[in-house]
Tab-separated table of C-alpha atoms in Angstrom:
chain	number	residue	atom	x	y	z
A	1	UNK	CA	-126.841	142.128	86.174
A	2	UNK	CA	-123.985	139.870	85.126
A	3	UNK	CA	-122.967	140.393	81.522
A	4	UNK	CA	-120.247	139.253	79.154
A	5	UNK	CA	-117.500	141.836	78.919
A	6	UNK	CA	-117.557	141.876	75.101
A	7	UNK	CA	-121.337	142.011	74.927
A	8	UNK	CA	-121.733	138.496	73.570
A	9	UNK	CA	-123.945	135.681	74.820
A	10	UNK	CA	-122.157	132.977	76.835
A	11	UNK	CA	-121.129	130.205	74.410
A	12	UNK	CA	-121.836	126.545	75.005
A	13	UNK	CA	-119.011	124.989	76.999
A	14	UNK	CA	-117.174	122.460	74.843
A	15	UNK	CA	-113.954	120.473	75.200
A	16	UNK	CA	-111.930	123.264	73.646
A	17	UNK	CA	-110.473	126.058	75.746
A	18	UNK	CA	-112.910	128.851	76.585
A	19	UNK	CA	-112.135	132.054	78.442
A	20	UNK	CA	-114.938	134.383	79.525
A	21	UNK	CA	-114.960	137.625	81.477
A	22	UNK	CA	-118.015	139.014	83.266
A	23	UNK	CA	-118.850	142.109	85.296
A	24	UNK	CA	-121.298	142.012	88.190
A	25	UNK	CA	-123.073	145.389	88.207
A	26	UNK	CA	-126.509	144.919	89.795
A	27	UNK	CA	-126.563	146.465	93.303
A	28	UNK	CA	-129.948	144.900	94.000
A	29	UNK	CA	-128.448	141.412	93.677
A	30	UNK	CA	-125.314	142.102	95.734
A	31	UNK	CA	-124.559	139.463	98.337
A	32	UNK	CA	-125.437	136.487	96.155
A	33	UNK	CA	-123.064	133.536	96.332
A	34	UNK	CA	-120.642	133.251	93.424
A	35	UNK	CA	-121.463	129.615	92.631
A	36	UNK	CA	-125.238	130.104	92.685
A	37	UNK	CA	-125.142	133.217	90.549
A	38	UNK	CA	-122.943	131.579	87.913
A	39	UNK	CA	-125.167	128.494	87.892
A	40	UNK	CA	-128.098	130.734	86.996
A	41	UNK	CA	-126.236	132.552	84.225
A	42	UNK	CA	-124.279	129.633	82.761
A	43	UNK	CA	-126.905	126.884	82.430
A	44	UNK	CA	-124.566	124.846	80.209
A	45	UNK	CA	-122.431	124.095	83.273
A	46	UNK	CA	-123.755	122.123	86.227
A	47	UNK	CA	-123.493	123.569	89.737
A	48	UNK	CA	-121.074	120.820	90.769
A	49	UNK	CA	-118.842	121.689	87.784
A	50	UNK	CA	-118.919	125.367	88.732
A	51	UNK	CA	-117.933	124.469	92.288
A	52	UNK	CA	-115.057	122.362	90.957
A	53	UNK	CA	-113.901	125.107	88.587
A	54	UNK	CA	-113.832	127.633	91.433
A	55	UNK	CA	-111.801	125.302	93.642
A	56	UNK	CA	-109.450	124.498	90.759
A	57	UNK	CA	-108.746	128.219	90.279
A	58	UNK	CA	-110.439	128.323	86.869
A	59	UNK	CA	-112.948	130.887	88.119
A	60	UNK	CA	-111.397	133.958	89.709
A	61	UNK	CA	-112.938	136.982	91.361
A	62	UNK	CA	-111.208	140.314	90.734
A	63	UNK	CA	-108.101	138.449	89.595
A	64	UNK	CA	-107.856	136.315	92.734
A	65	UNK	CA	-108.880	132.811	93.749
A	66	UNK	CA	-112.353	132.681	95.229
A	67	UNK	CA	-114.645	130.492	97.285
A	68	UNK	CA	-117.952	129.031	96.048
A	69	UNK	CA	-119.851	130.775	98.864
A	70	UNK	CA	-118.127	134.137	98.376
A	71	UNK	CA	-120.689	136.968	98.025
A	72	UNK	CA	-120.634	139.246	95.000
A	73	UNK	CA	-120.647	143.023	95.117
A	74	UNK	CA	-121.335	145.645	92.479
A	75	UNK	CA	-118.253	146.201	90.336
A	76	UNK	CA	-116.832	142.704	90.804
A	77	UNK	CA	-115.060	141.135	87.825
A	78	UNK	CA	-115.462	137.383	87.300
A	79	UNK	CA	-113.141	135.438	84.984
A	80	UNK	CA	-114.050	131.929	83.817
A	81	UNK	CA	-111.410	129.757	82.117
A	82	UNK	CA	-112.528	126.307	81.034
A	83	UNK	CA	-109.754	123.708	80.897
A	84	UNK	CA	-109.123	121.970	77.599
A	85	UNK	CA	-109.832	118.319	76.891
A	86	UNK	CA	-106.602	117.194	78.567
A	87	UNK	CA	-107.740	118.758	81.853
A	88	UNK	CA	-111.138	117.243	82.628
A	89	UNK	CA	-113.142	118.965	85.320
A	90	UNK	CA	-112.943	117.001	88.565
A	91	UNK	CA	-116.374	116.714	90.155
A	92	UNK	CA	-116.988	116.825	93.924
A	93	UNK	CA	-118.170	113.478	95.307
A	94	UNK	CA	-119.680	112.718	98.694
A	95	UNK	CA	-117.043	110.201	99.756
A	96	UNK	CA	-116.401	109.720	103.499
A	97	UNK	CA	-113.090	111.056	104.793
A	98	UNK	CA	-111.293	110.325	108.045
A	99	UNK	CA	-110.031	113.739	109.098
A	100	UNK	CA	-107.347	113.815	111.783
A	101	UNK	CA	-107.143	117.617	111.886
A	102	UNK	CA	-108.587	120.627	110.070
A	103	UNK	CA	-108.372	124.410	110.271
A	104	UNK	CA	-108.648	127.315	107.826
A	105	UNK	CA	-105.185	126.607	106.377
A	106	UNK	CA	-104.962	122.848	105.962
A	107	UNK	CA	-106.296	119.450	106.870
A	108	UNK	CA	-104.656	116.119	107.640
A	109	UNK	CA	-106.353	112.995	106.296
A	110	UNK	CA	-106.046	109.356	107.278
A	111	UNK	CA	-106.223	107.994	103.734
A	112	UNK	CA	-107.677	104.526	103.309
A	113	UNK	CA	-105.810	101.802	101.468
A	114	UNK	CA	-107.242	101.466	97.961
A	115	UNK	CA	-108.028	105.161	97.460
A	116	UNK	CA	-106.214	106.984	94.647
A	117	UNK	CA	-105.041	110.452	95.678
A	118	UNK	CA	-105.843	112.375	92.491
A	119	UNK	CA	-107.434	111.674	89.078
A	120	UNK	CA	-105.249	110.213	86.370
A	121	UNK	CA	-105.296	107.534	83.664
A	122	UNK	CA	-107.739	104.841	84.758
A	123	UNK	CA	-108.872	106.787	87.856
A	124	UNK	CA	-111.287	109.545	86.877
A	125	UNK	CA	-113.438	109.590	90.005
A	126	UNK	CA	-113.639	108.149	93.491
A	127	UNK	CA	-110.305	109.769	94.359
A	128	UNK	CA	-109.269	111.707	97.421
A	129	UNK	CA	-109.453	114.912	95.362
A	130	UNK	CA	-113.094	114.201	94.474
A	131	UNK	CA	-113.842	113.804	98.181
A	132	UNK	CA	-111.888	116.938	99.121
A	133	UNK	CA	-113.750	119.053	96.573
A	134	UNK	CA	-117.025	118.024	98.197
A	135	UNK	CA	-115.794	118.603	101.734
A	136	UNK	CA	-113.783	121.832	101.383
A	137	UNK	CA	-114.917	125.286	100.280
A	138	UNK	CA	-111.366	126.159	99.282
A	139	UNK	CA	-108.276	124.239	98.151
A	140	UNK	CA	-104.961	125.453	96.780
A	141	UNK	CA	-104.581	125.321	93.005
A	142	UNK	CA	-100.774	125.326	92.948
A	143	UNK	CA	-100.601	121.632	92.054
A	144	UNK	CA	-102.711	121.963	88.901
A	145	UNK	CA	-106.287	121.359	87.793
A	146	UNK	CA	-106.405	117.683	88.802
A	147	UNK	CA	-104.538	118.084	92.089
A	148	UNK	CA	-106.158	120.883	94.105
A	149	UNK	CA	-104.744	120.912	97.619
A	150	UNK	CA	-102.382	117.999	97.056
A	151	UNK	CA	-98.964	118.729	98.560
A	152	UNK	CA	-97.633	115.148	98.539
A	153	UNK	CA	-98.889	111.717	97.549
A	154	UNK	CA	-99.393	108.275	98.999
A	155	UNK	CA	-99.618	105.260	96.706
A	156	UNK	CA	-103.123	103.962	96.094
A	157	UNK	CA	-102.709	100.985	98.425
A	158	UNK	CA	-100.770	102.847	101.131
A	159	UNK	CA	-102.851	104.113	104.043
A	160	UNK	CA	-102.261	106.827	106.606
A	161	UNK	CA	-101.381	110.486	107.153
A	162	UNK	CA	-101.535	112.971	104.291
A	163	UNK	CA	-101.622	116.775	104.566
A	164	UNK	CA	-103.745	118.935	102.241
A	165	UNK	CA	-103.345	122.697	101.658
A	166	UNK	CA	-106.305	125.051	101.422
A	167	UNK	CA	-104.447	128.081	100.054
A	168	UNK	CA	-101.592	128.623	97.631
A	169	UNK	CA	-99.482	130.254	100.335
A	170	UNK	CA	-99.880	127.262	102.651
A	171	UNK	CA	-99.185	124.901	99.752
A	172	UNK	CA	-95.922	126.676	98.945
A	173	UNK	CA	-94.834	126.726	102.605
A	174	UNK	CA	-95.493	123.005	103.060
A	175	UNK	CA	-93.815	122.140	99.751
A	176	UNK	CA	-90.710	123.987	100.925
A	177	UNK	CA	-90.684	121.990	104.161
A	178	UNK	CA	-90.863	118.739	102.209
A	179	UNK	CA	-88.102	119.857	99.849
A	180	UNK	CA	-85.849	120.901	102.736
A	181	UNK	CA	-86.494	117.581	104.551
A	182	UNK	CA	-88.057	119.317	107.526
A	183	UNK	CA	-91.157	117.110	107.479
A	184	UNK	CA	-91.082	114.027	109.723
A	185	UNK	CA	-92.502	110.938	108.001
A	186	UNK	CA	-92.715	107.626	109.855
A	187	UNK	CA	-94.141	104.473	108.258
A	188	UNK	CA	-94.962	100.937	109.323
A	189	UNK	CA	-94.219	98.141	106.839
A	190	UNK	CA	-94.541	94.378	107.028
A	191	UNK	CA	-91.871	92.742	104.851
A	192	UNK	CA	-91.163	89.290	103.547
A	193	UNK	CA	-88.222	87.564	105.248
A	194	UNK	CA	-85.995	89.342	107.776
A	195	UNK	CA	-83.638	92.289	107.237
A	196	UNK	CA	-80.048	91.369	108.170
A	197	UNK	CA	-79.704	94.206	110.700
A	198	UNK	CA	-82.014	95.353	113.494
A	199	UNK	CA	-81.592	98.928	112.318
A	200	UNK	CA	-79.915	100.598	109.382
A	201	UNK	CA	-79.933	103.169	106.606
A	202	UNK	CA	-80.610	102.539	102.926
A	203	UNK	CA	-79.085	105.197	100.677
A	204	UNK	CA	-78.922	105.008	96.875
A	205	UNK	CA	-80.494	106.448	93.739
A	206	UNK	CA	-83.980	105.506	92.582
A	207	UNK	CA	-85.101	105.916	88.977
A	208	UNK	CA	-87.487	104.486	86.416
A	209	UNK	CA	-87.017	100.766	85.746
A	210	UNK	CA	-85.210	100.343	82.401
A	211	UNK	CA	-87.703	97.742	81.123
A	212	UNK	CA	-90.945	97.986	83.119
A	213	UNK	CA	-91.864	101.676	83.049
A	214	UNK	CA	-94.539	101.157	85.713
A	215	UNK	CA	-91.853	100.285	88.244
A	216	UNK	CA	-88.998	102.109	89.898
A	217	UNK	CA	-85.627	100.564	90.695
A	218	UNK	CA	-82.256	101.257	92.280
A	219	UNK	CA	-80.008	102.836	89.626
A	220	UNK	CA	-76.423	104.021	89.443
A	221	UNK	CA	-75.693	107.770	89.591
A	222	UNK	CA	-76.039	110.069	87.773
A	223	UNK	CA	-79.314	108.336	86.873
A	224	UNK	CA	-82.310	108.691	89.163
A	225	UNK	CA	-82.591	110.721	92.351
A	226	UNK	CA	-80.955	110.234	95.730
A	227	UNK	CA	-83.184	108.368	98.206
A	228	UNK	CA	-82.614	107.897	101.929
A	229	UNK	CA	-84.536	105.580	104.286
A	230	UNK	CA	-83.789	104.832	107.944
A	231	UNK	CA	-85.373	101.698	109.378
A	232	UNK	CA	-85.712	99.723	112.607
A	233	UNK	CA	-87.010	96.178	112.924
A	234	UNK	CA	-89.678	96.147	115.650
A	235	UNK	CA	-90.802	92.529	115.400
A	236	UNK	CA	-89.203	89.468	113.801
A	237	UNK	CA	-91.308	86.447	112.906
A	238	UNK	CA	-90.532	83.201	111.127
A	239	UNK	CA	-91.168	84.375	107.564
A	240	UNK	CA	-91.609	88.118	107.911
A	241	UNK	CA	-90.827	91.200	109.960
A	242	UNK	CA	-92.426	94.458	110.964
A	243	UNK	CA	-90.255	97.520	110.410
A	244	UNK	CA	-90.553	101.213	111.219
A	245	UNK	CA	-89.259	103.479	108.461
A	246	UNK	CA	-88.352	107.145	108.419
A	247	UNK	CA	-87.913	108.553	104.943
A	248	UNK	CA	-85.758	111.634	104.545
A	249	UNK	CA	-86.582	111.940	100.838
A	250	UNK	CA	-89.865	111.400	99.023
A	251	UNK	CA	-89.173	109.329	95.919
A	252	UNK	CA	-91.863	107.365	94.123
A	253	UNK	CA	-92.260	103.906	95.724
A	254	UNK	CA	-89.202	104.659	97.883
A	255	UNK	CA	-89.845	102.230	100.763
A	256	UNK	CA	-91.095	99.522	98.416
A	257	UNK	CA	-88.028	99.781	96.184
A	258	UNK	CA	-85.568	99.964	99.069
A	259	UNK	CA	-86.804	96.824	100.784
A	260	UNK	CA	-87.089	95.020	97.463
A	261	UNK	CA	-83.393	95.831	96.892
A	262	UNK	CA	-82.629	94.339	100.319
A	263	UNK	CA	-84.353	91.089	99.380
A	264	UNK	CA	-87.277	91.806	101.712
A	265	UNK	CA	-90.169	93.069	99.523
A	266	UNK	CA	-93.260	94.349	101.274
A	267	UNK	CA	-96.008	91.847	101.890
A	268	UNK	CA	-98.916	92.263	99.494
A	269	UNK	CA	-96.903	94.299	96.994
A	270	UNK	CA	-98.283	93.408	93.568
A	271	UNK	CA	-95.716	95.564	91.747
A	272	UNK	CA	-92.449	94.492	93.373
A	273	UNK	CA	-93.356	91.005	94.602
A	274	UNK	CA	-95.719	88.107	93.962
A	275	UNK	CA	-98.142	88.134	96.901
A	276	UNK	CA	-99.635	84.751	96.052
A	277	UNK	CA	-96.192	83.191	96.430
A	278	UNK	CA	-95.344	84.944	99.675
A	279	UNK	CA	-95.374	82.683	102.737
A	280	UNK	CA	-97.571	85.113	104.698
A	281	UNK	CA	-100.909	85.936	103.003
A	282	UNK	CA	-102.203	89.482	103.507
A	283	UNK	CA	-105.249	91.347	102.132
A	284	UNK	CA	-103.423	94.528	101.046
A	285	UNK	CA	-100.096	96.258	100.589
A	286	UNK	CA	-98.643	96.338	104.088
A	287	UNK	CA	-97.483	99.948	104.171
A	288	UNK	CA	-98.957	102.601	106.469
A	289	UNK	CA	-98.022	106.275	106.829
A	290	UNK	CA	-98.132	106.139	110.597
A	291	UNK	CA	-96.916	109.563	111.716
A	292	UNK	CA	-96.515	112.955	110.064
A	293	UNK	CA	-94.956	116.070	111.565
A	294	UNK	CA	-94.390	119.590	110.205
A	295	UNK	CA	-94.377	123.260	111.159
A	296	UNK	CA	-97.800	124.839	110.797
A	297	UNK	CA	-97.532	127.403	107.959
A	298	UNK	CA	-99.703	129.989	109.711
A	299	UNK	CA	-98.969	129.631	113.424
A	300	UNK	CA	-95.351	128.473	113.182
A	301	UNK	CA	-96.060	125.795	115.781
A	302	UNK	CA	-94.803	122.216	115.364
A	303	UNK	CA	-97.630	119.789	114.564
A	304	UNK	CA	-97.558	115.998	114.884
A	305	UNK	CA	-100.220	113.538	113.770
A	306	UNK	CA	-100.664	109.803	114.053
A	307	UNK	CA	-102.984	107.626	111.965
A	308	UNK	CA	-104.362	104.604	113.870
A	309	UNK	CA	-102.637	101.366	112.898
A	310	UNK	CA	-104.973	99.420	110.574
A	311	UNK	CA	-106.372	96.106	111.783
A	312	UNK	CA	-104.501	94.249	109.015
A	313	UNK	CA	-101.271	95.023	110.879
A	314	UNK	CA	-102.421	93.529	114.188
A	315	UNK	CA	-100.925	90.030	113.602
A	316	UNK	CA	-97.491	91.624	113.055
A	317	UNK	CA	-97.424	93.997	116.011
A	318	UNK	CA	-95.182	93.419	119.043
A	319	UNK	CA	-96.760	93.748	122.465
A	320	UNK	CA	-95.197	97.200	122.840
A	321	UNK	CA	-97.300	98.727	120.069
């Protein structure tokens, strides 16, 4: 049977921090799935919450991260740590995902415009993380309780390629590649007006806006962090242009801030422009994470992925794309 280590009955799960330790000792019940067995012995917690807690790393088997379907054996030790009120349990949700690639180590998603990557203030469900928890049996917990598997982010209204880690080791390996600028990131952006050059490099520091804390802005060193964007204009039109961008750093709102500083804010950008006053009306923020390349953490092979160009970009595309 499964029993509390200290011989007490399992307490009701509340918003305060709870830490429990159990031993699985019944040989006759060996082979049962971890999530199902806990659901039967902790009725105060729903099965979906148990699944989330396992994937968040709050439930560990013999001191290690586990999978919901992992079978139990006699002598196993199960530790349950409930997050406090500031770390709400993220529930799995059956939300469709467009998966470009998946294996036992990672998956690459084509994120839709309008989807928030992880829960936060004002976005408690319907996020990519909610969808990932439903789809995946295992996600890394390196990023924290609300960000299982999340190695990097895309803004809510940005679409395209995003890589997700299934294990902590893969997460760490990918994070190192991002930090060392070994990840190739290519974006498509439709901007207001026309950049002065057909190709160029934007290099400066980006930091929090001194007045509007929801925005970022170009700042003078030593403030902010260094940001580097290479761009090429692929199509010029009367009141706008389509540009390809390669970012060598990953600062918050980097492309949006850089083109705003050039006098060419992105079309549909409600933070750094006024879309209703832009000469070219668009239905969304015109930024797409088009291509993503990295070294596979397990095989060591170079991987390259491309997210199909959304239909909203069709009016801006040259004949060559």
